[in-house]
Coordinates of C-alpha atoms in Angstrom, one line a residue:
Chain I
M1 CA 2.1 -20.6 -72.1
L2 CA 4.7 -23.4 -72.0
N3 CA 8.0 -23.4 -73.8
V4 CA 10.2 -26.4 -73.6
D5 CA 13.8 -26.3 -74.9
V6 CA 15.6 -29.2 -73.4
I7 CA 19.2 -29.7 -74.4
E8 CA 19.6 -32.6 -72.1
G9 CA 18.4 -33.9 -68.8
G10 CA 18.5 -36.9 -66.5
Y11 CA 18.6 -38.3 -63.0
E12 CA 22.4 -38.6 -62.7
P13 CA 25.3 -36.6 -64.1
N14 CA 26.5 -37.6 -67.6
D15 CA 23.5 -39.9 -68.1
A16 CA 21.1 -38.0 -70.2
R17 CA 17.6 -39.6 -70.4
I18 CA 16.2 -36.8 -72.7
E19 CA 17.9 -34.8 -75.3
N20 CA 16.9 -32.1 -77.8
V21 CA 13.2 -31.9 -76.8
H22 CA 11.7 -28.7 -78.1
F23 CA 8.0 -27.8 -78.2
S24 CA 5.5 -25.3 -76.9
V25 CA 1.9 -25.3 -75.8
G26 CA -0.3 -22.3 -76.6
P27 CA -3.7 -21.1 -75.3
G28 CA -6.6 -23.4 -76.1
E29 CA -4.3 -26.1 -77.6
L30 CA -4.2 -29.7 -76.6
V31 CA -0.8 -31.3 -77.2
A32 CA -0.4 -35.0 -76.8
M33 CA 2.9 -36.5 -76.0
I34 CA 3.1 -40.1 -76.9
G35 CA 5.6 -42.9 -77.0
A36 CA 6.5 -46.2 -75.6
N37 CA 7.5 -46.9 -72.0
G38 CA 10.9 -45.4 -71.3
A39 CA 10.7 -43.0 -74.3
G40 CA 11.2 -40.0 -72.0
K41 CA 7.7 -38.6 -71.6
S42 CA 7.6 -38.6 -67.8
T43 CA 11.2 -37.3 -67.6
T44 CA 10.2 -34.4 -69.8
I45 CA 7.3 -33.7 -67.5
K46 CA 9.6 -33.8 -64.5
A47 CA 11.9 -31.3 -66.3
I48 CA 8.9 -29.0 -66.8
M49 CA 8.0 -29.3 -63.1
G50 CA 11.5 -28.6 -62.0
Q51 CA 12.0 -32.0 -60.5
L52 CA 14.8 -33.3 -62.7
P53 CA 18.1 -33.2 -60.8
F54 CA 20.3 -32.7 -63.9
F55 CA 19.0 -30.5 -66.5
E56 CA 20.4 -28.2 -69.2
G57 CA 18.1 -26.0 -71.3
E58 CA 14.8 -24.3 -70.5
A59 CA 11.4 -25.7 -69.7
E60 CA 9.4 -22.8 -68.4
I61 CA 5.8 -22.3 -67.6
K62 CA 5.0 -18.6 -68.2
K63 CA 5.6 -16.7 -65.0
G64 CA 2.5 -16.1 -62.8
L65 CA 0.5 -18.5 -64.9
R66 CA -1.9 -20.7 -62.9
Y67 CA -1.3 -24.4 -63.8
S68 CA -2.4 -27.8 -62.6
F69 CA -0.4 -31.0 -62.7
I70 CA -1.9 -34.5 -62.6
P71 CA 0.8 -37.1 -62.2
E72 CA 0.6 -40.6 -63.6
R73 CA 0.3 -42.1 -60.1
P74 CA -2.2 -40.1 -58.0
V75 CA -0.4 -38.6 -55.1
F76 CA -2.0 -37.2 -51.9
Y77 CA -0.9 -36.1 -48.5
E78 CA -1.5 -39.4 -46.7
D79 CA -2.8 -37.7 -43.6
L80 CA -5.2 -35.1 -45.1
T81 CA -8.8 -35.8 -46.0
L82 CA -10.1 -35.1 -49.4
W83 CA -11.9 -32.0 -48.2
E84 CA -8.7 -30.8 -46.5
H85 CA -6.8 -31.2 -49.8
I86 CA -9.5 -29.1 -51.5
E87 CA -9.2 -26.4 -48.8
F88 CA -5.4 -26.4 -49.0
V89 CA -5.5 -25.8 -52.8
A90 CA -8.2 -23.1 -52.3
A91 CA -6.0 -21.4 -49.7
V92 CA -2.7 -21.4 -51.4
E93 CA -4.2 -20.5 -54.8
E94 CA -6.1 -17.7 -53.2
L95 CA -9.4 -18.8 -54.7
E96 CA -12.7 -17.0 -53.8
K97 CA -14.9 -19.3 -51.7
S98 CA -18.0 -18.2 -53.5
E99 CA -16.4 -19.5 -56.7
W100 CA -14.6 -22.7 -55.8
E101 CA -17.2 -24.1 -53.3
P102 CA -20.1 -24.5 -55.8
L103 CA -17.7 -25.7 -58.5
V104 CA -16.2 -28.3 -56.2
H105 CA -19.5 -29.6 -54.9
S106 CA -20.8 -30.0 -58.5
W107 CA -17.7 -32.1 -59.4
L108 CA -17.9 -34.1 -56.2
S109 CA -21.5 -34.9 -57.1
R110 CA -20.7 -35.8 -60.7
F111 CA -17.9 -38.1 -59.6
R112 CA -20.0 -39.4 -56.7
L113 CA -17.4 -38.5 -54.2
E114 CA -19.6 -36.5 -51.8
R115 CA -19.9 -39.3 -49.3
V116 CA -16.1 -39.6 -48.9
I117 CA -15.0 -36.0 -48.5
H118 CA -13.9 -36.5 -44.9
D119 CA -12.0 -39.8 -45.8
L120 CA -8.3 -40.1 -46.4
P121 CA -7.7 -40.5 -50.2
G122 CA -5.2 -43.2 -49.5
S123 CA -8.1 -45.5 -48.8
F124 CA -9.8 -44.7 -52.2
S125 CA -9.8 -47.0 -55.2
K126 CA -7.4 -46.0 -58.1
G127 CA -10.3 -44.5 -60.1
M128 CA -11.6 -42.5 -57.1
Q129 CA -8.1 -41.2 -56.5
Q130 CA -7.8 -40.1 -60.1
K131 CA -11.1 -38.3 -59.9
S132 CA -10.0 -36.6 -56.7
M133 CA -6.9 -35.4 -58.5
L134 CA -9.0 -34.0 -61.3
I135 CA -11.2 -32.0 -58.9
L136 CA -8.1 -30.6 -57.3
A137 CA -6.9 -29.5 -60.7
I138 CA -10.2 -28.2 -62.0
M139 CA -11.1 -26.1 -59.0
S140 CA -8.3 -23.6 -59.6
K141 CA -9.4 -23.0 -63.2
P142 CA -5.8 -23.3 -64.5
S143 CA -4.6 -21.7 -67.7
L144 CA -2.3 -24.7 -68.3
W145 CA -2.9 -28.4 -67.7
I146 CA -0.1 -30.9 -67.5
I147 CA -1.5 -34.4 -67.3
D148 CA 0.4 -37.7 -67.3
E149 CA -1.7 -40.7 -68.3
P150 CA -5.1 -39.2 -67.4
F151 CA -7.2 -42.2 -68.5
M152 CA -5.5 -44.8 -66.3
G153 CA -7.9 -46.3 -63.8
L154 CA -10.9 -44.3 -64.9
D155 CA -14.2 -46.0 -65.6
P156 CA -16.0 -45.4 -68.9
S157 CA -18.3 -42.7 -67.5
A158 CA -15.4 -40.8 -65.8
T159 CA -13.4 -41.1 -69.0
K160 CA -16.2 -39.5 -70.9
L161 CA -16.5 -36.8 -68.3
L162 CA -12.8 -36.1 -68.5
L163 CA -12.9 -35.8 -72.3
E164 CA -15.8 -33.4 -72.1
T165 CA -13.9 -31.4 -69.4
L166 CA -10.8 -31.2 -71.5
Q167 CA -12.9 -29.9 -74.4
D168 CA -14.5 -27.3 -72.1
E169 CA -11.1 -26.3 -70.8
R170 CA -9.8 -25.8 -74.3
E171 CA -12.8 -23.7 -75.2
R172 CA -12.1 -21.6 -72.0
G173 CA -8.6 -21.0 -73.4
A174 CA -6.5 -23.4 -71.3
G175 CA -3.6 -25.1 -72.9
I176 CA -3.2 -28.8 -72.2
L177 CA -0.1 -31.0 -72.4
M178 CA -1.1 -34.6 -72.1
C179 CA 1.0 -37.8 -72.0
T180 CA -0.8 -40.9 -73.0
H181 CA -0.6 -44.4 -74.3
V182 CA -4.2 -44.3 -75.5
L183 CA -3.4 -43.5 -79.1
D184 CA -6.9 -43.6 -80.6
T185 CA -8.3 -41.1 -78.1
A186 CA -5.2 -38.9 -78.5
Q187 CA -5.7 -39.0 -82.3
R188 CA -9.3 -37.9 -81.8
I189 CA -8.9 -35.0 -79.4
A190 CA -5.4 -33.6 -79.7
D191 CA -4.4 -30.6 -81.9
R192 CA -0.7 -31.5 -82.1
F193 CA 1.4 -34.6 -81.3
I194 CA 4.9 -35.1 -80.0
I195 CA 6.1 -38.7 -80.6
M196 CA 9.0 -39.4 -78.3
S197 CA 11.5 -42.2 -78.8
S198 CA 14.7 -43.0 -76.9
G199 CA 14.6 -39.7 -75.0
T200 CA 14.2 -37.4 -78.0
V201 CA 11.4 -36.1 -80.2
H202 CA 11.0 -38.6 -83.0
V203 CA 8.4 -36.5 -84.9
S204 CA 6.0 -33.7 -84.0
G205 CA 3.3 -31.6 -85.6
S206 CA -0.4 -31.9 -86.5
L207 CA -1.9 -35.3 -87.3
D208 CA -1.4 -34.8 -91.0
E209 CA 2.2 -33.6 -90.5
V210 CA 3.1 -36.4 -88.3
L211 CA 1.6 -39.1 -90.5
E212 CA 3.3 -37.5 -93.6
A213 CA 6.6 -37.4 -91.8
C214 CA 6.2 -41.1 -91.0
N215 CA 5.2 -41.9 -94.6
V216 CA 1.9 -43.4 -93.5
S217 CA -0.5 -40.7 -94.8
S218 CA -3.4 -43.2 -94.6
G219 CA -2.4 -44.8 -91.4
T220 CA -2.8 -44.0 -87.7
L221 CA -0.5 -42.8 -84.9
Y222 CA 0.2 -46.4 -84.1
D223 CA 2.2 -46.6 -87.4
C224 CA 4.4 -43.7 -86.3
I225 CA 5.8 -45.4 -83.2
P226 CA 9.3 -46.5 -84.1
E227 CA 9.7 -50.2 -84.8
G228 CA 12.1 -50.8 -81.8
D229 CA 9.7 -49.2 -79.4
L230 CA 6.8 -51.5 -80.2
Chain G
M1 CA 13.9 -77.4 -44.9
Q2 CA 11.5 -74.9 -43.1
Y3 CA 14.3 -73.8 -40.7
T4 CA 16.7 -73.4 -43.7
L5 CA 14.0 -71.2 -45.3
F6 CA 13.8 -69.0 -42.2
T7 CA 17.6 -68.7 -41.9
D8 CA 17.9 -68.0 -45.6
R9 CA 15.3 -65.2 -45.3
L10 CA 17.0 -63.9 -42.2
K11 CA 20.4 -63.7 -43.9
K12 CA 18.9 -62.2 -47.0
D13 CA 17.3 -59.5 -44.9
W14 CA 20.5 -58.7 -43.0
R15 CA 22.5 -58.5 -46.3
Y16 CA 19.7 -56.2 -47.6
Q17 CA 19.8 -53.9 -44.6
K18 CA 23.6 -53.9 -44.5
G19 CA 23.6 -52.8 -48.2
I20 CA 21.3 -49.9 -47.4
L21 CA 23.3 -48.8 -44.3
S22 CA 26.6 -49.1 -46.1
S23 CA 25.3 -46.8 -48.8
V24 CA 25.0 -44.0 -46.2
I25 CA 27.6 -44.9 -43.6
D26 CA 31.0 -44.9 -45.2
W27 CA 34.5 -45.3 -43.6
T28 CA 34.7 -41.5 -42.8
I29 CA 31.6 -41.7 -40.6
V30 CA 33.0 -44.9 -39.0
L31 CA 36.4 -43.3 -38.4
Y32 CA 35.3 -39.8 -37.3
L33 CA 32.0 -40.5 -35.6
I34 CA 31.3 -44.0 -34.6
I35 CA 34.7 -45.1 -33.3
P36 CA 35.3 -41.9 -31.3
A37 CA 31.7 -42.2 -29.9
I38 CA 32.3 -45.8 -28.8
F39 CA 35.7 -44.8 -27.3
F40 CA 34.4 -41.9 -25.3
S41 CA 31.3 -43.8 -24.2
G42 CA 33.5 -46.6 -23.1
L43 CA 35.6 -44.2 -21.0
Y44 CA 32.5 -42.6 -19.5
Y45 CA 31.1 -46.1 -18.7
R46 CA 34.4 -47.0 -17.0
S47 CA 34.2 -43.8 -14.9
L48 CA 30.7 -44.9 -13.8
W49 CA 32.1 -48.1 -12.3
I50 CA 35.1 -46.4 -10.7
D51 CA 33.3 -43.4 -9.2
P52 CA 29.5 -43.6 -9.3
P53 CA 28.1 -40.1 -9.8
V54 CA 25.9 -38.5 -7.2
W55 CA 22.9 -38.4 -9.5
F56 CA 22.8 -42.2 -9.5
T57 CA 21.2 -42.0 -6.0
L58 CA 18.4 -39.8 -7.5
I59 CA 17.5 -42.5 -10.1
N60 CA 14.2 -44.1 -9.5
W61 CA 14.4 -47.9 -9.9
T62 CA 10.8 -48.3 -11.1
G63 CA 11.3 -45.3 -13.4
C64 CA 14.2 -47.1 -15.1
G65 CA 12.0 -50.2 -15.6
L66 CA 9.3 -48.0 -17.2
L67 CA 12.0 -46.4 -19.4
F68 CA 13.0 -49.8 -20.7
F69 CA 9.3 -50.6 -21.1
F70 CA 8.8 -47.6 -23.3
L71 CA 11.9 -48.4 -25.3
S72 CA 10.4 -51.8 -26.0
L73 CA 7.4 -50.2 -27.7
S74 CA 9.4 -49.0 -30.7
S75 CA 10.2 -52.5 -31.9
K76 CA 8.1 -54.7 -34.1
W77 CA 7.5 -58.5 -34.3
R78 CA 9.4 -60.1 -37.2
T79 CA 8.0 -63.2 -38.9
Y80 CA 9.9 -63.2 -42.2
L81 CA 6.7 -64.3 -43.9
Y82 CA 6.3 -62.7 -47.3
E83 CA 3.1 -61.6 -49.1
A84 CA 3.8 -64.3 -51.7
D85 CA 3.6 -67.0 -49.0
T86 CA -0.2 -66.8 -49.0
V87 CA 0.0 -68.1 -52.6
Y88 CA 3.1 -70.3 -52.8
L89 CA 3.0 -71.8 -49.3
A90 CA -0.8 -72.1 -49.1
K91 CA -0.6 -75.9 -49.6
R92 CA 2.1 -76.3 -46.9
P93 CA 0.6 -75.0 -43.7
E94 CA 3.3 -77.0 -41.7
W95 CA 6.0 -74.8 -43.3
I96 CA 4.2 -71.7 -42.3
R97 CA 3.8 -73.0 -38.8
K98 CA 7.5 -73.7 -38.6
L99 CA 8.4 -70.3 -40.0
L100 CA 6.2 -68.7 -37.3
Q101 CA 7.8 -70.8 -34.6
S102 CA 11.3 -69.9 -35.8
G103 CA 10.1 -66.2 -35.9
F104 CA 9.0 -66.6 -32.2
F105 CA 12.4 -68.0 -31.2
Y106 CA 14.2 -65.2 -33.2
N107 CA 12.1 -62.5 -31.6
L108 CA 12.8 -64.0 -28.2
C109 CA 16.6 -64.0 -28.9
T110 CA 16.7 -60.4 -30.2
S111 CA 14.7 -59.3 -27.1
F112 CA 17.1 -61.2 -24.9
F113 CA 20.1 -59.5 -26.6
F114 CA 18.5 -56.1 -26.3
S115 CA 17.7 -56.7 -22.6
L116 CA 21.3 -58.0 -22.0
V117 CA 22.7 -54.8 -23.4
V118 CA 20.4 -52.7 -21.3
S119 CA 21.2 -54.8 -18.2
L120 CA 25.0 -54.4 -18.8
L121 CA 24.7 -50.7 -19.3
F122 CA 22.8 -50.4 -16.0
L123 CA 25.2 -52.6 -14.1
P124 CA 27.1 -49.7 -12.4
F125 CA 23.8 -48.6 -11.0
T126 CA 22.2 -52.0 -10.2
I127 CA 25.4 -53.3 -8.6
G128 CA 26.9 -50.1 -7.3
I129 CA 23.8 -48.4 -5.8
L130 CA 21.1 -51.0 -5.6
T131 CA 23.6 -53.8 -4.6
L132 CA 21.6 -56.4 -6.5
S133 CA 22.9 -60.0 -6.3
L134 CA 23.8 -62.1 -9.4
L135 CA 20.6 -64.0 -9.0
Q136 CA 18.6 -60.8 -9.0
I137 CA 20.4 -59.5 -12.1
V138 CA 19.8 -62.8 -14.0
L139 CA 16.1 -62.6 -12.9
L140 CA 15.9 -59.0 -14.1
L141 CA 17.4 -60.0 -17.4
L142 CA 14.9 -62.8 -18.0
M143 CA 12.0 -60.6 -16.8
L144 CA 13.0 -57.8 -19.2
T145 CA 13.2 -60.3 -22.0
I146 CA 9.7 -61.5 -21.3
I147 CA 8.4 -57.9 -21.1
R148 CA 10.0 -56.8 -24.3
T149 CA 8.9 -59.8 -26.3
T150 CA 5.3 -59.4 -24.9
C151 CA 5.3 -55.7 -25.9
K152 CA 6.5 -56.5 -29.4
L153 CA 4.0 -59.3 -29.8
F154 CA 1.0 -57.6 -28.5
L155 CA 1.5 -54.2 -30.1
S156 CA 2.2 -55.8 -33.5
W157 CA -0.9 -58.0 -33.3
I158 CA -3.1 -55.2 -32.2
D159 CA -2.4 -53.4 -35.5
F160 CA -4.0 -56.4 -37.3
Y161 CA -6.8 -57.0 -34.8
A162 CA -8.3 -53.5 -34.3
A163 CA -8.4 -50.2 -36.1
G164 CA -9.3 -46.7 -35.2
S165 CA -10.4 -45.8 -31.7
R166 CA -10.7 -49.5 -30.7
N167 CA -7.0 -49.9 -31.5
T168 CA -6.1 -46.8 -29.5
L169 CA -8.2 -48.0 -26.5
M170 CA -6.8 -51.5 -26.5
T171 CA -3.2 -50.1 -26.9
A172 CA -3.8 -47.7 -24.0
G173 CA -5.2 -50.4 -21.8
F174 CA -2.3 -52.7 -22.6
L175 CA 0.2 -50.0 -21.8
L176 CA -1.3 -49.2 -18.5
A177 CA -1.6 -52.8 -17.4
A178 CA 1.9 -53.5 -18.6
A179 CA 3.3 -50.5 -16.8
F180 CA 1.6 -51.5 -13.6
G181 CA 2.9 -55.1 -14.1
I182 CA 6.5 -54.0 -14.6
A183 CA 6.4 -51.8 -11.5
L184 CA 5.3 -54.9 -9.5
V185 CA 7.9 -57.1 -11.1
L186 CA 10.7 -54.7 -10.2
T187 CA 9.6 -54.4 -6.7
G188 CA 9.4 -58.2 -6.5
I189 CA 12.9 -58.7 -7.8
T190 CA 14.4 -56.4 -5.1
M191 CA 12.3 -57.7 -2.3
F192 CA 11.4 -61.4 -3.0
P193 CA 13.9 -62.7 -5.5
V194 CA 13.4 -66.4 -4.7
L195 CA 9.7 -66.1 -5.2
M196 CA 10.2 -64.3 -8.5
I197 CA 12.0 -67.4 -9.9
L198 CA 8.6 -69.1 -10.1
F199 CA 7.4 -66.3 -12.4
I200 CA 10.0 -67.0 -15.1
P201 CA 8.6 -70.3 -16.4
L202 CA 5.1 -68.9 -15.9
G203 CA 6.1 -65.8 -18.0
F204 CA 7.5 -67.9 -20.9
W205 CA 4.5 -70.2 -20.8
W206 CA 2.1 -67.2 -20.9
L207 CA 4.1 -65.7 -23.8
K208 CA 3.9 -68.8 -25.8
R209 CA 0.2 -69.1 -25.2
L210 CA -0.3 -65.4 -26.2
F211 CA 1.7 -66.0 -29.4
N212 CA -0.5 -69.0 -30.3
R213 CA -3.6 -67.1 -29.7
T214 CA -2.5 -64.0 -31.7
M215 CA 0.3 -63.9 -34.3
A216 CA 0.3 -67.7 -35.0
D217 CA -3.4 -67.6 -36.0
P218 CA -3.5 -68.5 -39.7
K219 CA -6.0 -65.7 -40.4
W220 CA -3.3 -63.1 -39.9
L221 CA -1.0 -64.6 -42.6
P222 CA -1.6 -61.9 -45.2
N223 CA -1.0 -59.2 -42.6
H224 CA 2.4 -60.7 -41.7
G225 CA 3.5 -60.3 -45.3
L226 CA 2.3 -56.7 -45.5
Q227 CA 3.9 -55.9 -42.1
E228 CA 7.2 -57.5 -43.3
A229 CA 7.2 -55.6 -46.5
K230 CA 6.8 -52.3 -44.6
W231 CA 9.4 -53.2 -42.0
K232 CA 11.9 -54.3 -44.6
V233 CA 12.1 -50.8 -46.1
R234 CA 12.3 -48.9 -42.9
W235 CA 15.9 -47.8 -43.4
I236 CA 15.2 -46.9 -47.1
R237 CA 12.3 -44.7 -46.0
L238 CA 14.5 -42.9 -43.5
V239 CA 17.2 -42.4 -46.2
F240 CA 14.5 -41.2 -48.6
T241 CA 13.3 -38.8 -46.0
L242 CA 16.7 -37.4 -45.5
S243 CA 17.5 -37.2 -49.2
K244 CA 16.8 -33.9 -50.9
E245 CA 16.4 -35.3 -54.4
V246 CA 13.9 -38.0 -53.8
E247 CA 10.2 -37.5 -53.7
T248 CA 8.5 -38.5 -50.4
P249 CA 7.5 -42.1 -50.9
P250 CA 3.8 -42.4 -50.4
H251 CA 2.5 -44.8 -47.8
T252 CA -1.0 -46.2 -47.6
K253 CA -3.0 -45.5 -44.5
S254 CA -4.9 -48.5 -43.2
R255 CA -7.6 -46.4 -41.7
K256 CA -10.3 -44.7 -43.7
R257 CA -10.7 -41.6 -41.6
P258 CA -8.2 -39.7 -39.5
L259 CA -8.5 -39.9 -35.7
L260 CA -8.0 -36.2 -35.1
F261 CA -10.3 -33.7 -36.8
R262 CA -12.4 -36.4 -38.2
K263 CA -14.8 -34.0 -40.0
S264 CA -12.0 -32.1 -41.6
T265 CA -12.5 -29.3 -39.0
R266 CA -10.3 -26.3 -39.6
I267 CA -7.7 -25.3 -37.0
L268 CA -6.9 -21.9 -38.4
K269 CA -9.2 -19.3 -39.7
P270 CA -9.6 -17.3 -42.0
I271 CA -8.5 -19.3 -45.0
T272 CA -5.4 -17.5 -46.4
P273 CA -2.3 -18.8 -48.2
V274 CA -0.3 -18.7 -45.0
T275 CA -3.0 -20.4 -42.8
G276 CA -3.5 -22.9 -45.6
M277 CA 0.2 -23.8 -45.4
L278 CA 0.2 -23.9 -41.6
E279 CA -3.0 -26.0 -41.5
L280 CA -1.3 -28.5 -43.8
F281 CA 1.7 -28.6 -41.6
L282 CA -0.2 -28.9 -38.3
K283 CA -2.7 -31.5 -39.5
H284 CA -0.2 -33.6 -41.3
H285 CA 2.3 -33.7 -38.4
L286 CA -0.3 -34.1 -35.7
R287 CA -1.8 -37.1 -37.4
N288 CA 1.5 -38.6 -38.5
R289 CA 3.7 -38.0 -35.5
K290 CA 7.0 -39.4 -36.8
F291 CA 8.7 -36.0 -36.8
I292 CA 7.0 -34.9 -33.6
Y293 CA 8.6 -37.9 -31.9
Y294 CA 12.0 -36.7 -33.2
Y295 CA 11.3 -33.2 -31.9
V296 CA 10.1 -34.5 -28.5
R297 CA 13.3 -36.5 -28.2
I298 CA 15.3 -33.3 -28.8
L299 CA 13.4 -31.6 -26.1
G300 CA 13.9 -34.5 -23.8
L301 CA 17.6 -34.5 -24.5
I302 CA 18.0 -30.8 -23.8
V303 CA 16.2 -31.2 -20.5
L304 CA 18.4 -34.2 -19.7
S305 CA 21.5 -32.2 -20.7
A306 CA 20.4 -29.4 -18.3
F307 CA 20.7 -31.9 -15.4
L308 CA 23.6 -34.0 -16.5
I309 CA 26.1 -31.5 -18.1
P310 CA 27.6 -29.4 -15.2
M311 CA 29.7 -27.0 -17.3
G312 CA 27.9 -24.0 -18.7
W313 CA 29.9 -23.8 -21.9
L314 CA 29.6 -27.5 -22.5
F315 CA 25.8 -27.2 -22.0
A316 CA 25.7 -24.2 -24.4
A317 CA 27.5 -26.3 -27.0
A318 CA 25.1 -29.3 -26.5
A319 CA 22.1 -26.9 -26.7
A320 CA 23.4 -25.4 -29.9
L321 CA 23.9 -28.9 -31.4
L322 CA 20.3 -29.9 -30.4
A323 CA 18.9 -26.6 -31.8
A324 CA 20.7 -27.4 -35.1
G325 CA 19.1 -30.8 -35.0
C326 CA 15.7 -29.2 -34.5
V327 CA 16.3 -26.9 -37.5
T328 CA 17.1 -30.0 -39.6
I329 CA 13.9 -31.7 -38.4
H330 CA 11.9 -28.6 -39.2
K331 CA 13.4 -28.4 -42.7
L332 CA 12.6 -32.1 -43.3
M333 CA 9.0 -31.6 -42.0
W334 CA 8.4 -28.9 -44.6
E335 CA 10.3 -30.7 -47.4
T336 CA 8.2 -33.7 -47.0
L337 CA 5.1 -31.6 -47.6
I338 CA 6.2 -29.1 -50.2
D339 CA 9.6 -29.4 -51.8
K340 CA 9.4 -33.1 -52.3
H341 CA 5.7 -33.6 -52.8
S342 CA 3.9 -33.7 -56.1
I343 CA 1.1 -31.6 -54.9
G344 CA 3.2 -29.1 -52.9
V345 CA 6.1 -28.7 -55.2
K346 CA 4.5 -26.0 -57.3
Y347 CA 4.1 -23.8 -54.3
R348 CA 7.8 -24.1 -53.2
Y349 CA 8.7 -20.6 -54.3
D350 CA 5.5 -19.0 -52.9
K351 CA 5.9 -16.2 -50.3
S352 CA 3.2 -17.9 -48.2
Y353 CA 5.5 -20.9 -47.9
E354 CA 8.4 -18.8 -46.6
Q355 CA 6.1 -17.1 -44.1
A356 CA 4.6 -20.3 -42.8
K357 CA 8.1 -21.8 -42.5
N358 CA 9.2 -18.8 -40.4
W359 CA 6.3 -19.2 -38.1
T360 CA 6.8 -22.9 -37.5
A361 CA 10.6 -22.4 -37.0
V362 CA 10.0 -19.9 -34.3
A363 CA 7.4 -22.1 -32.6
M364 CA 9.7 -25.1 -32.6
L365 CA 12.8 -23.3 -31.5
T366 CA 11.3 -21.2 -28.7
P367 CA 11.0 -24.0 -26.1
I368 CA 14.6 -25.0 -26.8
M369 CA 15.8 -21.5 -26.4
V370 CA 13.8 -20.9 -23.2
I371 CA 15.2 -24.1 -21.6
A372 CA 18.7 -23.2 -22.6
M373 CA 18.4 -19.6 -21.3
V374 CA 16.8 -20.6 -18.0
T375 CA 19.5 -23.3 -17.5
L376 CA 22.4 -21.0 -18.3
L377 CA 21.0 -18.1 -16.2
T378 CA 20.4 -20.3 -13.1

């Protein structure tokens, strides 16, 4: 679904922010990308999304694959209401109204956003914005999710809902790439881990492989973060 | 101390804005664009003095005043109060009062300078055609200063005071009243200049009183900080808009619901990828009219060129240049929504995007082409 082979990439020429980043995400797999601030997680995501100005290598989402991207900071069209965002996604993704409308209404109700569908998302709280982004992602039933810091700003019940949704999506066969700082949650739900440090992959693999590579077989992911990054 | 604080902030802001402008305007632009533009404009201005053109006689005096009035609307009131002042200067209200007073004086000075430039530019007309006396010109300058300062003050305050339809109604009411007022003032200056002298101190007194009742009210202090923060980055925002590699910076809307299509009413049916793209384009730009203003200015310029440029080939060149400007604006309008937006970026290679772009390009270029063709053929 997603193959990433970054040789190097950055925001200015001759100033590589990420180097030698290689990984893939398969169907039904949840891959957690973790690391300290500035480790290169968001830059890698930008490379995947084709938003990195200077880039060498390949970071390709399989052609024709439907995917959803949730950035770290919720972003909306500042002059479109929540419902207009939903209709826009439905239109450009060519979704069947009979399918997306009930799905969207059920999510709006679960997130208690029904009363604000004709409001501008810019006036929402951070949590409401995050929930709105999730609805926009869920409604197209993507085969691949790319999520940057999904738990930021969510209240406990919404976090629980998100975790359940991610589980449902995996069972449906969707691949998920998730960047996060919440290590204990990542450890609990992810199939594989990519620990980034100083713009490159420090260690990657399943939990056991990662812990073994870090010589902390009985420890946690926290023990795998390089000393200098803590 | 308080005055030093104000001047320090003023200098800091100027240095900041200079830094931004110098990052985009290098010596080549100064040498090849700005200096020639000043030189040729100077020659043209000189020719207006020596041989006033025939179309001067067609200019409507009140219309000129209204033009100045509408130009005044684009400027904002500067206080140089920061968001942090609500915390760090909270125990020093006299400092805040002095900063606000300095801000009042500063805004008055900038308005005076702007009015002076406009008055100087209009001198060939006011002296050559209207034959105004020196007294009348000075009166005009002072009146223009009062009008511009009032516009800045009132329209900046109204953003704090009222939102939504109330804001629109109050703004419209003010604009109508002010437009009527300026028409009266201009008539007064030409017909009863001595009487109008009395209105100058009255105008300044009223302005000061209006200031104390509006912007100087302590309850607006946090709003000043937010407004300043927004105003400070106006050039950066413009540079970002023009830059291909930078994502559109998000800006928070103060209102909860849009004024147009409040219930998310659809403009285009049925829902298809192309109508989805067009709906996004239309609603976004109808509600946020920044680019529409640029487009309307281009239309205004081409109409003006049709009247002012006598030679056909020169008009054709001007029309081509304006059409190129329109194409650039159209490109920016779409880039803001798709190529440089986190939601839209994944659709940047979609066929529907290309089709929607073609539709809007045709819609925006058609009026320019029609005006150009009609002018050239007649």
